[in-house]
PDB file of C-alpha atoms in Angstrom:
ATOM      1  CA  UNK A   1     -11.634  19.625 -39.148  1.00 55.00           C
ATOM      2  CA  UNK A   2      -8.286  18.728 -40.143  1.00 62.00           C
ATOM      3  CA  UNK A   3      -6.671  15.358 -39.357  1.00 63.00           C
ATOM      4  CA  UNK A   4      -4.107  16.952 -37.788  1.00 65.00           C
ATOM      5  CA  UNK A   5      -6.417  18.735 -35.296  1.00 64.00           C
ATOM      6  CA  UNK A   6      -8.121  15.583 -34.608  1.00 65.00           C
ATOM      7  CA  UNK A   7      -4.847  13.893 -34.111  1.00 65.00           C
ATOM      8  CA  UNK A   8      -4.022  17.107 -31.632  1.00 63.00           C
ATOM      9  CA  UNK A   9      -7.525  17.099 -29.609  1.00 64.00           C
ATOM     10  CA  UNK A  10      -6.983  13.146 -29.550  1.00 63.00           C
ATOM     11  CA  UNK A  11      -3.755  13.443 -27.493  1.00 58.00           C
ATOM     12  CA  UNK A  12      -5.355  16.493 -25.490  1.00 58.00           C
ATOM     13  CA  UNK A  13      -7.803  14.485 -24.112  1.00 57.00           C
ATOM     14  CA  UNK A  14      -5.647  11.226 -23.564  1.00 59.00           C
ATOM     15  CA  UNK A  15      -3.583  13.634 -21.246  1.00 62.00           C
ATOM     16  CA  UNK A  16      -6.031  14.830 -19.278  1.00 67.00           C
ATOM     17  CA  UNK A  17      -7.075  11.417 -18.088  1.00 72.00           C
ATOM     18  CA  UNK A  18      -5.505  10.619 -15.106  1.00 80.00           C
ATOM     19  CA  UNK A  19      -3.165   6.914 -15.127  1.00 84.00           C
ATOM     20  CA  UNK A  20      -4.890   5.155 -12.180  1.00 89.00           C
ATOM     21  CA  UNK A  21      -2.500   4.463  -9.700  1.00 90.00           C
ATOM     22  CA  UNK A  22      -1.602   1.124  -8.432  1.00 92.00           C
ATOM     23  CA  UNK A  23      -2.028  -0.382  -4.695  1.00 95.00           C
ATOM     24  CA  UNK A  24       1.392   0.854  -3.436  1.00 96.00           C
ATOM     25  CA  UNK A  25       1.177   3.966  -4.699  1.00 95.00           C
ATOM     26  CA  UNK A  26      -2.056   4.674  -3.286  1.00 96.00           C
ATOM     27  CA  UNK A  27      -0.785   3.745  -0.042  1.00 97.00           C
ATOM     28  CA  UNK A  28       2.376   5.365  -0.200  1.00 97.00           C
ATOM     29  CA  UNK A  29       0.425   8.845  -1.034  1.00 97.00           C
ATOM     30  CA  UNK A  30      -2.357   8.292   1.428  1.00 97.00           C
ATOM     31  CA  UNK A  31       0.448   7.695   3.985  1.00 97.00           C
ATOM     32  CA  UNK A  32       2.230  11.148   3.331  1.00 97.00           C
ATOM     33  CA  UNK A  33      -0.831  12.351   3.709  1.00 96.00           C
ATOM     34  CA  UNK A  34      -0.695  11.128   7.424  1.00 94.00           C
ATOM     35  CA  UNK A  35       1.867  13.261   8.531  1.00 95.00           C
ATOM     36  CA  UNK A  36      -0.252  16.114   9.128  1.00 94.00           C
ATOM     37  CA  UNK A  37      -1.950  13.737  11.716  1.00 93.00           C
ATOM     38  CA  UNK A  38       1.855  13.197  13.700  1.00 95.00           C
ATOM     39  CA  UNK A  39       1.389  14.906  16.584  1.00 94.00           C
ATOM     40  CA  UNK A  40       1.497  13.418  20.329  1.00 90.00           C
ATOM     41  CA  UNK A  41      -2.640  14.526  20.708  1.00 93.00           C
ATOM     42  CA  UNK A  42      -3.834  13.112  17.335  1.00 94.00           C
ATOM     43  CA  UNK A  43      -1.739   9.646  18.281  1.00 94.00           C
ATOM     44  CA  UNK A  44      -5.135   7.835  18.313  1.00 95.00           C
ATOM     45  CA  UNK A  45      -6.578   9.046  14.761  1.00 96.00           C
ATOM     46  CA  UNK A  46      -3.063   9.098  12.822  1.00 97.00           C
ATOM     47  CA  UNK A  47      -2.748   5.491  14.584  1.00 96.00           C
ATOM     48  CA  UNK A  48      -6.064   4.303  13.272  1.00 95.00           C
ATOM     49  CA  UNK A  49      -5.229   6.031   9.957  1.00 96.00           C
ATOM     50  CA  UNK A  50      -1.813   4.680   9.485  1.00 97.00           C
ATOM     51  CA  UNK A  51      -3.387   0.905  10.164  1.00 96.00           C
ATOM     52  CA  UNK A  52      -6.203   1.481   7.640  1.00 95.00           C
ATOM     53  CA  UNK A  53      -4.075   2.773   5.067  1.00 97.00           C
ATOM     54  CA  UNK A  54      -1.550  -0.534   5.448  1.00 96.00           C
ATOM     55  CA  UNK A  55      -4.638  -2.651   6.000  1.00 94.00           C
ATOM     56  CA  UNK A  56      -6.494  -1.561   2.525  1.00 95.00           C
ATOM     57  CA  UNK A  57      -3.310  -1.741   0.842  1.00 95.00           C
ATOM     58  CA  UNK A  58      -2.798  -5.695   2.001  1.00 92.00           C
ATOM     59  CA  UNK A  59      -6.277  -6.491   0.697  1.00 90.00           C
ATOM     60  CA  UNK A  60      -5.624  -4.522  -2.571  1.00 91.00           C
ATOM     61  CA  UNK A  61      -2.106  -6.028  -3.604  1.00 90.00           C
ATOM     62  CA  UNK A  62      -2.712  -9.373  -2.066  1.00 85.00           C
ATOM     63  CA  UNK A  63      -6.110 -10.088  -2.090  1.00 84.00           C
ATOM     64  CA  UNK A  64      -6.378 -10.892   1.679  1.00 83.00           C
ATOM     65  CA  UNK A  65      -8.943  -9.882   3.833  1.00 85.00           C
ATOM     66  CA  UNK A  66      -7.409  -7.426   6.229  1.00 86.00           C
ATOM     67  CA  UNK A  67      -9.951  -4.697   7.463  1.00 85.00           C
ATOM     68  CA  UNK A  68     -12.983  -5.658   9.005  1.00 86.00           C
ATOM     69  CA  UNK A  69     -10.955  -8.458  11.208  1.00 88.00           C
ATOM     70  CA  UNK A  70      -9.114  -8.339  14.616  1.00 91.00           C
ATOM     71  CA  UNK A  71      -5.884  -8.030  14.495  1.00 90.00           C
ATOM     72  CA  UNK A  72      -5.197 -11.566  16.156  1.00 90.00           C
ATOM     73  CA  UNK A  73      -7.498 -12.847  13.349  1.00 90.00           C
ATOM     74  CA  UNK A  74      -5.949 -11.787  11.098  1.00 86.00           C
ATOM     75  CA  UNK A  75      -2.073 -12.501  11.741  1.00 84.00           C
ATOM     76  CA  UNK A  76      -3.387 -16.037  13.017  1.00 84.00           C
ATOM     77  CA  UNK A  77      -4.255 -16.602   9.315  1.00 81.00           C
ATOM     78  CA  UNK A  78      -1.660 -14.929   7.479  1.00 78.00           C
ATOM     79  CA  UNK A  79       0.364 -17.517   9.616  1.00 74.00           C
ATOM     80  CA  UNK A  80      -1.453 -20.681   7.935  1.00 77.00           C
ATOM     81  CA  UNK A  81      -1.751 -18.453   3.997  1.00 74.00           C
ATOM     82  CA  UNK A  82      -0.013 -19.913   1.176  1.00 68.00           C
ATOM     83  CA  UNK A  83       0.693 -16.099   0.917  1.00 70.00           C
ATOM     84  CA  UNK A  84       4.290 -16.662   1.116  1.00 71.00           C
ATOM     85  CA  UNK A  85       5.362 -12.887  -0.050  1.00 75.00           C
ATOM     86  CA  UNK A  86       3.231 -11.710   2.856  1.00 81.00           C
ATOM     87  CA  UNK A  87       4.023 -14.337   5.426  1.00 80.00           C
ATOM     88  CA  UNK A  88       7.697 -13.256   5.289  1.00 84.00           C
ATOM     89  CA  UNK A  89       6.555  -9.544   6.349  1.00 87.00           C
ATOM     90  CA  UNK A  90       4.210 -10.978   9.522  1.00 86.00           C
ATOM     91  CA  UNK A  91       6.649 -10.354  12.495  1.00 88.00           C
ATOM     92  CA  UNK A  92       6.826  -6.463  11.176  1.00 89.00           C
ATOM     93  CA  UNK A  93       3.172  -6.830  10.796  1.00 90.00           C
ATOM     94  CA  UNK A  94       2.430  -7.899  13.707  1.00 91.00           C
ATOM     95  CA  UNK A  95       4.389  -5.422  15.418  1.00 93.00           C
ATOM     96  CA  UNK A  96       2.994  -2.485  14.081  1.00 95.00           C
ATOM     97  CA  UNK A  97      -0.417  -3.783  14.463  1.00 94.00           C
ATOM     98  CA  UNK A  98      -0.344  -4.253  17.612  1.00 94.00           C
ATOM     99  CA  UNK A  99       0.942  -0.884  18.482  1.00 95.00           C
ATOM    100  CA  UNK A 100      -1.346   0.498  16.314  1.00 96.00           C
ATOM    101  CA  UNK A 101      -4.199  -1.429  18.407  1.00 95.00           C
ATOM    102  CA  UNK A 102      -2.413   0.185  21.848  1.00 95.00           C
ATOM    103  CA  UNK A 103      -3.220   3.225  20.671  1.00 95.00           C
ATOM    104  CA  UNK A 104      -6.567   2.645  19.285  1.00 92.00           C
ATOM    105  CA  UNK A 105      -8.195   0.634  22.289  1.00 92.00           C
ATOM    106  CA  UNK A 106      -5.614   1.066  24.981  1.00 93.00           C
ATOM    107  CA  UNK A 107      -5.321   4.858  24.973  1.00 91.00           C
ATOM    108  CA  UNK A 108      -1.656   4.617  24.681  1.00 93.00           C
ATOM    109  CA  UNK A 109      -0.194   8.030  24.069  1.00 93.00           C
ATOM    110  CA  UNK A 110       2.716   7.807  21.010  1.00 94.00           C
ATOM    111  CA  UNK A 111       5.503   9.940  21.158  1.00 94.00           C
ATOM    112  CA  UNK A 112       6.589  12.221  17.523  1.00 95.00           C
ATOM    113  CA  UNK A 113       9.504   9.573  17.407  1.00 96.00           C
ATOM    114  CA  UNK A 114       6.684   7.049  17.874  1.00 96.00           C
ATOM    115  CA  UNK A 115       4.795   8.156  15.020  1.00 96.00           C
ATOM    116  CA  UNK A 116       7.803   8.297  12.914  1.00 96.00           C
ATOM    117  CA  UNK A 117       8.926   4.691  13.600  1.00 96.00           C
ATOM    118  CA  UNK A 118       4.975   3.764  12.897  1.00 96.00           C
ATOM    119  CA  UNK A 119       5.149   5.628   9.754  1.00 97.00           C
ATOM    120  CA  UNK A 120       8.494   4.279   8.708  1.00 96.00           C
ATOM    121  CA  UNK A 121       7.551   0.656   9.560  1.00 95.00           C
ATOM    122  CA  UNK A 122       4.411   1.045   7.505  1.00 97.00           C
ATOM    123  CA  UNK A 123       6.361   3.177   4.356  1.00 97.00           C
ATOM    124  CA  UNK A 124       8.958   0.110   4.667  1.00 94.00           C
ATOM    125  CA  UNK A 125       6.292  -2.413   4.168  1.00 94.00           C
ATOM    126  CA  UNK A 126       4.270  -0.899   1.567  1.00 95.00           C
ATOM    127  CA  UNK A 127       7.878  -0.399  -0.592  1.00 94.00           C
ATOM    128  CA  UNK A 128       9.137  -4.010  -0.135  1.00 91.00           C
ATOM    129  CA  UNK A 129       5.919  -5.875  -0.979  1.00 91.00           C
ATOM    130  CA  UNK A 130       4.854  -2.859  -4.069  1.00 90.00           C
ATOM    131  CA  UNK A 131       6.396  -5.777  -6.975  1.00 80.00           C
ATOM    132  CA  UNK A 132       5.236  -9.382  -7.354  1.00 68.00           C
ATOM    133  CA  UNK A 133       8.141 -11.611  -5.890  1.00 53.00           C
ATOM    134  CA  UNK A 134       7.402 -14.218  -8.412  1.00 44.00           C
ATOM    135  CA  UNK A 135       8.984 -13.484 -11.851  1.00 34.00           C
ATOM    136  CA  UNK A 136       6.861 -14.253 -15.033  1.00 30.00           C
ATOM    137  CA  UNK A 137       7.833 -17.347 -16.510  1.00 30.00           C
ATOM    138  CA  UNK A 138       4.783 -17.996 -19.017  1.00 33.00           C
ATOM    139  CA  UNK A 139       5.388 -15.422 -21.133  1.00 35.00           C
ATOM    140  CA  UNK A 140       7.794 -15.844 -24.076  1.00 37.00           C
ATOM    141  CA  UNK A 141      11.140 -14.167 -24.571  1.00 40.00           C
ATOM    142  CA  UNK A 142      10.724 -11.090 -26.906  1.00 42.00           C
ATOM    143  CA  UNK A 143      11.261 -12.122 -30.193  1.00 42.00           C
ATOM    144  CA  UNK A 144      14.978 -10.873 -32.087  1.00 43.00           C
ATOM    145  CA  UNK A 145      14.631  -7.872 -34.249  1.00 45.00           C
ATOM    146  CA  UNK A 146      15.757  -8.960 -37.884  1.00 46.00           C
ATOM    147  CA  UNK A 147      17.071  -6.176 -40.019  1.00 48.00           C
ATOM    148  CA  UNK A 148      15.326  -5.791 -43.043  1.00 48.00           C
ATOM    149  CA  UNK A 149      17.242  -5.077 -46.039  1.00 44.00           C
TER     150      UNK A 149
END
């Protein structure tokens, strides 16, 4: 073969490969995919859902423990974290948590405006915690171009 068709099958292949997607985007797809659950008699499952999908996206881009735990558990630690990025969101958290957990063991019925405020809440989350609050100050400045002549 050619070099060029090397080069060409090369870049073929590197296309096909998918980019793996990072924690917020994960979560922000898996929760569109929710809204085929917003209706007033699948309230329980898209309430269940819509928790999972913020609590596997908590342990993914913070590296907290979040399924597996009560919810009391686990805002009574995020409470004494160092997290501080994820601190700041616990009143939210807690919030939609706990409604969530109406739902799930109360039998609470949710309203379509209910689901949509659940939804939002979670989409707001997700979007304001998606980039590191901490800026990178150990790497160096790019260095200046110098023209060559």
């Amino acid at each position: 073969r050619s070099l060029g068709a090397r080069q060409l099958q090369i870049c073929t292949v590197r296309r096909r490969q998918p980019r793996v997607l990072l924690p917020f985007e994960v979560a922000l797809q898996r929760l569109e995919e929710m809204r085929a659950l917003m209706q007033p008699d699948d309230a329980r499952e898209f309430s269940i859902a819509v928790s999972d999908v913020v609590r596997r996206y908590i342990e993914e881009r913070f590296s907290v423990t979040a399924t597996h735990r009560t919810t009391e558990e686990f805002l009574h630690d995020l409470l004494e974290s160092s997290h501080a990025p994820l601190a700041r969101h616990r009143a939210l958290l807690s919030e939609f948590l706990q409604a969530c957990d109406l739902v799930k063991f109360a039998g609470m019925s949710l309203t379509l405006q209910d689901m949509e405020s659940l939804h939002h809440s979670a989409r707001a989350f997700v979007l304001e915690t998606a980039k590191p609050d901490e800026l990178i100050t150990n790497s160096a400045p790019p260095a200046p171009e110098t023209a060559h002549a």
